[in-house]
Coordinates of C-alpha atoms in Angstrom, one line a residue:
X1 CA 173.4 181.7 155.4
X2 CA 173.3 177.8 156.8
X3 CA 172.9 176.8 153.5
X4 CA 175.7 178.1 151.7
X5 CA 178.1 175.8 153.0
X6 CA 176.6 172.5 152.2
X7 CA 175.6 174.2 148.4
X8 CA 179.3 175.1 148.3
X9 CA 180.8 172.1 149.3
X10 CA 180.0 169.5 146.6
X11 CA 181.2 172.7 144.2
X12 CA 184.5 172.4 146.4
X13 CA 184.9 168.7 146.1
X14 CA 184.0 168.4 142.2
X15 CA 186.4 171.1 141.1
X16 CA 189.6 169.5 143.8
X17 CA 189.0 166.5 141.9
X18 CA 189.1 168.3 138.4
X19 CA 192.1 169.5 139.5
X20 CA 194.3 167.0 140.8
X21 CA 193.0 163.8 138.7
X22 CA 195.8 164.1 136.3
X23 CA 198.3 165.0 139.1
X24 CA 197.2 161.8 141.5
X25 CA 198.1 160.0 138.2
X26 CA 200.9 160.8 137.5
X27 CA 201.8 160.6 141.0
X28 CA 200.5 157.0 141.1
X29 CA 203.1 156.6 137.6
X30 CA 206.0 157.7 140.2
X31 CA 204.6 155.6 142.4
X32 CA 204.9 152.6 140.5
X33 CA 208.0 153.4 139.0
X34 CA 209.3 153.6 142.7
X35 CA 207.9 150.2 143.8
X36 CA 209.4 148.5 140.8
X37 CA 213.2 149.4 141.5
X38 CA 212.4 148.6 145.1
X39 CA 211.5 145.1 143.9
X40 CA 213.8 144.5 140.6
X41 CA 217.0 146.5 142.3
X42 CA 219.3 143.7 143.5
X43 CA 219.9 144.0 147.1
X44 CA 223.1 145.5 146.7
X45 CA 222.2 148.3 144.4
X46 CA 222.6 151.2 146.9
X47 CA 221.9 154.2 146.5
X48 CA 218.9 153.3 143.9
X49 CA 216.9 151.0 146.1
X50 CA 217.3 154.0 148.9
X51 CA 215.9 156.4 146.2
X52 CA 213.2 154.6 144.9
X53 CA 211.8 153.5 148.9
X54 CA 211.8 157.7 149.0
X55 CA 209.8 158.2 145.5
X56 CA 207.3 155.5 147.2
X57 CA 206.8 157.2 150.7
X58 CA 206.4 160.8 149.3
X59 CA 204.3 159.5 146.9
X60 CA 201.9 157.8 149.5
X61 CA 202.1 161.1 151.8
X62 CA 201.1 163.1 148.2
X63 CA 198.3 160.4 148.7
X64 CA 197.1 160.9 151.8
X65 CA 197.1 164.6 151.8
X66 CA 194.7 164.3 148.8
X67 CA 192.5 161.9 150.7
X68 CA 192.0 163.9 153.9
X69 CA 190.9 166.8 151.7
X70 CA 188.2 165.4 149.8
X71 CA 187.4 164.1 153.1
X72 CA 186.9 168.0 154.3
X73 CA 185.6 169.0 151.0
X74 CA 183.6 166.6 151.3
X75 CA 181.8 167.2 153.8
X76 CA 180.5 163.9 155.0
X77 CA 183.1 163.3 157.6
X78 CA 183.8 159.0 158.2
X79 CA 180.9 158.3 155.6
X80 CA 183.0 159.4 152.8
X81 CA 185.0 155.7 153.6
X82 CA 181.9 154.4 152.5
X83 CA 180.3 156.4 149.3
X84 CA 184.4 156.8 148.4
X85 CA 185.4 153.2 149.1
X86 CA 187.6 152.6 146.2
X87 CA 189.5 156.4 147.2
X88 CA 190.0 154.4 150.1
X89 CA 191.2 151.1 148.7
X90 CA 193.8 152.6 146.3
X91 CA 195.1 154.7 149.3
X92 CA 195.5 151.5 151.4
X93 CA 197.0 149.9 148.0
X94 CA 198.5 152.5 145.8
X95 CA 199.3 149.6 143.4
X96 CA 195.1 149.4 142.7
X97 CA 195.4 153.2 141.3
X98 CA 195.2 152.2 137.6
X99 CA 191.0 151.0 138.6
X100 CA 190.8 154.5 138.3
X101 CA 191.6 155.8 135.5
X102 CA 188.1 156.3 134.0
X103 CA 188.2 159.3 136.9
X104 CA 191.2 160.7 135.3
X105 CA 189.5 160.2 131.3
X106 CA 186.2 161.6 132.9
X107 CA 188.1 164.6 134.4
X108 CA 189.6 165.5 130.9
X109 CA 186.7 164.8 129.2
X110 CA 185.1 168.1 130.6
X111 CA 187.1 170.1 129.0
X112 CA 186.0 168.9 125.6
X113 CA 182.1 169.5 124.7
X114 CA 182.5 166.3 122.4
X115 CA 184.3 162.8 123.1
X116 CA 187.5 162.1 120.7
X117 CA 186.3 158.4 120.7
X118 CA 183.1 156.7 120.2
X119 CA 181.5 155.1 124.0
X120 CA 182.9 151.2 123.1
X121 CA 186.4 153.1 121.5
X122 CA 186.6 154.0 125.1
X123 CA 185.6 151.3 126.8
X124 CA 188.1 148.9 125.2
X125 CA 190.6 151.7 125.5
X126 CA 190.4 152.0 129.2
X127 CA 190.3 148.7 129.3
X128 CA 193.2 147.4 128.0
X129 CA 195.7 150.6 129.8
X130 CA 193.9 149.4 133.2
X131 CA 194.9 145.5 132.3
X132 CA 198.6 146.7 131.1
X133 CA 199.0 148.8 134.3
X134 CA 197.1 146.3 136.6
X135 CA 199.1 143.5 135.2
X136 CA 202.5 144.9 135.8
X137 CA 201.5 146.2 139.3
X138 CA 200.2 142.4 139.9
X139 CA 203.4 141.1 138.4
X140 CA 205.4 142.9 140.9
X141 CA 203.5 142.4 143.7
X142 CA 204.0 138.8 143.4
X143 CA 207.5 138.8 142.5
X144 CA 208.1 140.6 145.2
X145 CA 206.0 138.1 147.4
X146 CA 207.3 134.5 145.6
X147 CA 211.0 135.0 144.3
X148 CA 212.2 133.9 148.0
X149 CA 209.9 131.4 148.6
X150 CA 210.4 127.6 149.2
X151 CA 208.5 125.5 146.8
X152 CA 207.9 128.7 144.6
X153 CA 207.5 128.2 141.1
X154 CA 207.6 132.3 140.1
X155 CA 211.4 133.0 140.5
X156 CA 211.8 135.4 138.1
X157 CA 210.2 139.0 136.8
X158 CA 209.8 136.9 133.6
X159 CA 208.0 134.2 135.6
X160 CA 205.4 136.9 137.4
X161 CA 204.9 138.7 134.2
X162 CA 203.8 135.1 132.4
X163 CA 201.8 134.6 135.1
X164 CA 200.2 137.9 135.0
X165 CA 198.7 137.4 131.5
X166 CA 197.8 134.0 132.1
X167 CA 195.5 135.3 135.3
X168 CA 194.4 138.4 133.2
X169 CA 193.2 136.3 130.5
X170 CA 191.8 133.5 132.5
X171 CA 193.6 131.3 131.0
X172 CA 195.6 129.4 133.6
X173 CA 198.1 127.2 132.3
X174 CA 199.1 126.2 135.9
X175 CA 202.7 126.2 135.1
X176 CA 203.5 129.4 137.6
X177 CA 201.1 129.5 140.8
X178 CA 201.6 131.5 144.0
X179 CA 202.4 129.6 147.2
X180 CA 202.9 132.2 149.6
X181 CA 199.5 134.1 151.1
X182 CA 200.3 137.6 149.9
X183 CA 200.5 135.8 146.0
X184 CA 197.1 134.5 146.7
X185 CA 195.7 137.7 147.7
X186 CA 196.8 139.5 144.4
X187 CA 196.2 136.6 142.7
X188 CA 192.6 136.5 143.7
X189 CA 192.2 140.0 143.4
X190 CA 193.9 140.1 140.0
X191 CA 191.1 137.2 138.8
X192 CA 188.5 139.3 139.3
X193 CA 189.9 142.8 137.9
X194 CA 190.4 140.1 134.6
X195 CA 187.0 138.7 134.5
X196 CA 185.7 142.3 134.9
X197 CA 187.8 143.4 132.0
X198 CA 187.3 140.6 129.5
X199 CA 183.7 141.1 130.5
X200 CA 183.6 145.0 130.0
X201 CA 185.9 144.3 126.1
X202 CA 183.8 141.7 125.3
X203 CA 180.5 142.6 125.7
X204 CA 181.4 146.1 124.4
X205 CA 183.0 144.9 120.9
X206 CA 179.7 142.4 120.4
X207 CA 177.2 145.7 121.0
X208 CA 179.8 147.3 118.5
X209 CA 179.3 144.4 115.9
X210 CA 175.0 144.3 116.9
X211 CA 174.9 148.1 116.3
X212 CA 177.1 147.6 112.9
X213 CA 174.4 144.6 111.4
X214 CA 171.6 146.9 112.4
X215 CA 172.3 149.5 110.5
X216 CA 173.7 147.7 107.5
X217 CA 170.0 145.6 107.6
X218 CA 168.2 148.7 107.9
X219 CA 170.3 150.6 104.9
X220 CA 169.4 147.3 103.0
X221 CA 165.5 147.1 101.8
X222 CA 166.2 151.2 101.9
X223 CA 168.6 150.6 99.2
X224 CA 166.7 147.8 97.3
X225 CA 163.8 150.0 96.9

């Protein structure tokens, strides 16, 4: 009878997350959607800007709800800060949500006995919606951070976006850098999520291309002969 709850519980925890993957994402959609008339909204724009700061708090509270669950289900009390730390990231930074959407593909996934798409199909497509949604979040995170700032050189949502895919693609042009210590923090962070990505594309497209010259050189002396 002692052991039945800790057999039960990672049974618990797998199917809550089954369950509410999809949910947490569209949530984190809302979310988003919330935090970008909070930043693009003029001032002035009442009641909208009131609206959107709601859609952001209930959203986080939808967050935190989830996370002290799997925190029960999980039944591995403050560890689960440390064998969940990006659940624990994303809830401290709701913008960082897109990092997991290879939770929410994984989650759907079960459902199906076969994958739609072929293992480098999906990384390059999970790569490329977490650098559109990452990039967007980072471009209004810094907005929000630089358009007031003396000395800034990002004054507009034009000027954060630019900037955005310059950092995502490592490129760098120089013309729009952060000044302010909150722009530097994303900006950092937003360096590293684009190496990892160009990294995760790249190296997936040149297996793609190894895998496609092996099997044309083996097909050729078959052929031949």
């Amino acid at each position: 009878m002692s052991d039945q709850p800790t057999d039960s519980t990672p049974l618990r925890f797998s199917r809550w997350e089954q369950r509410t993957e999809v949910p947490l994402f569209l949530a984190s959609l809302v979310f988003l959607l919330g935090y970008a008339g909070r930043v693009l909204a003029p001032h002035d724009a009442e009641p909208w800007r009131g609206l959107a700061l709601i859609l952001v708090c209930c959203t986080w509270l939808f967050f935190a709800v989830d996370f002290v669950v799997r925190i029960r289900l999980s039944g591995q009390g403050l560890r689960f800060l440390r064998t969940h730390w990006l659940d624990t990231v994303v809830l401290v930074l709701p913008l960082l949500r897109p990092l997991r959407l290879i939770r929410l593909y994984t989650a759907l996934q079960r459902r199906r006995e076969q994958p739609r798409l072929s293992l480098y199909a999906r990384v390059i497509a999970y790569a490329g919606l977490t650098a559109l949604l990452l990039g967007f979040s980072a471009a209004l995170a810094v907005y929000h951070q630089e358009r007031d700032a003396p000395g800034a050189s990002i004054r507009t949502f034009g000027d954060a976006v630019w900037w955005a895919c310059e950092t995502l693609t490592t490129v760098g042009y120089g013309d729009a850098v952060p000044v302010t210590t909150g722009g530097r923090i994303v900006a950092a962070g937003l360096m590293v999520c684009g190496l990892a990505l160009l990294g995760a594309v790249t190296g997936s497209f040149s297996s793609w291309l190894v895998q496609v010259f092996t099997r044309e050189d083996e097909k050729g002396p078959t052929q031949s002969g």
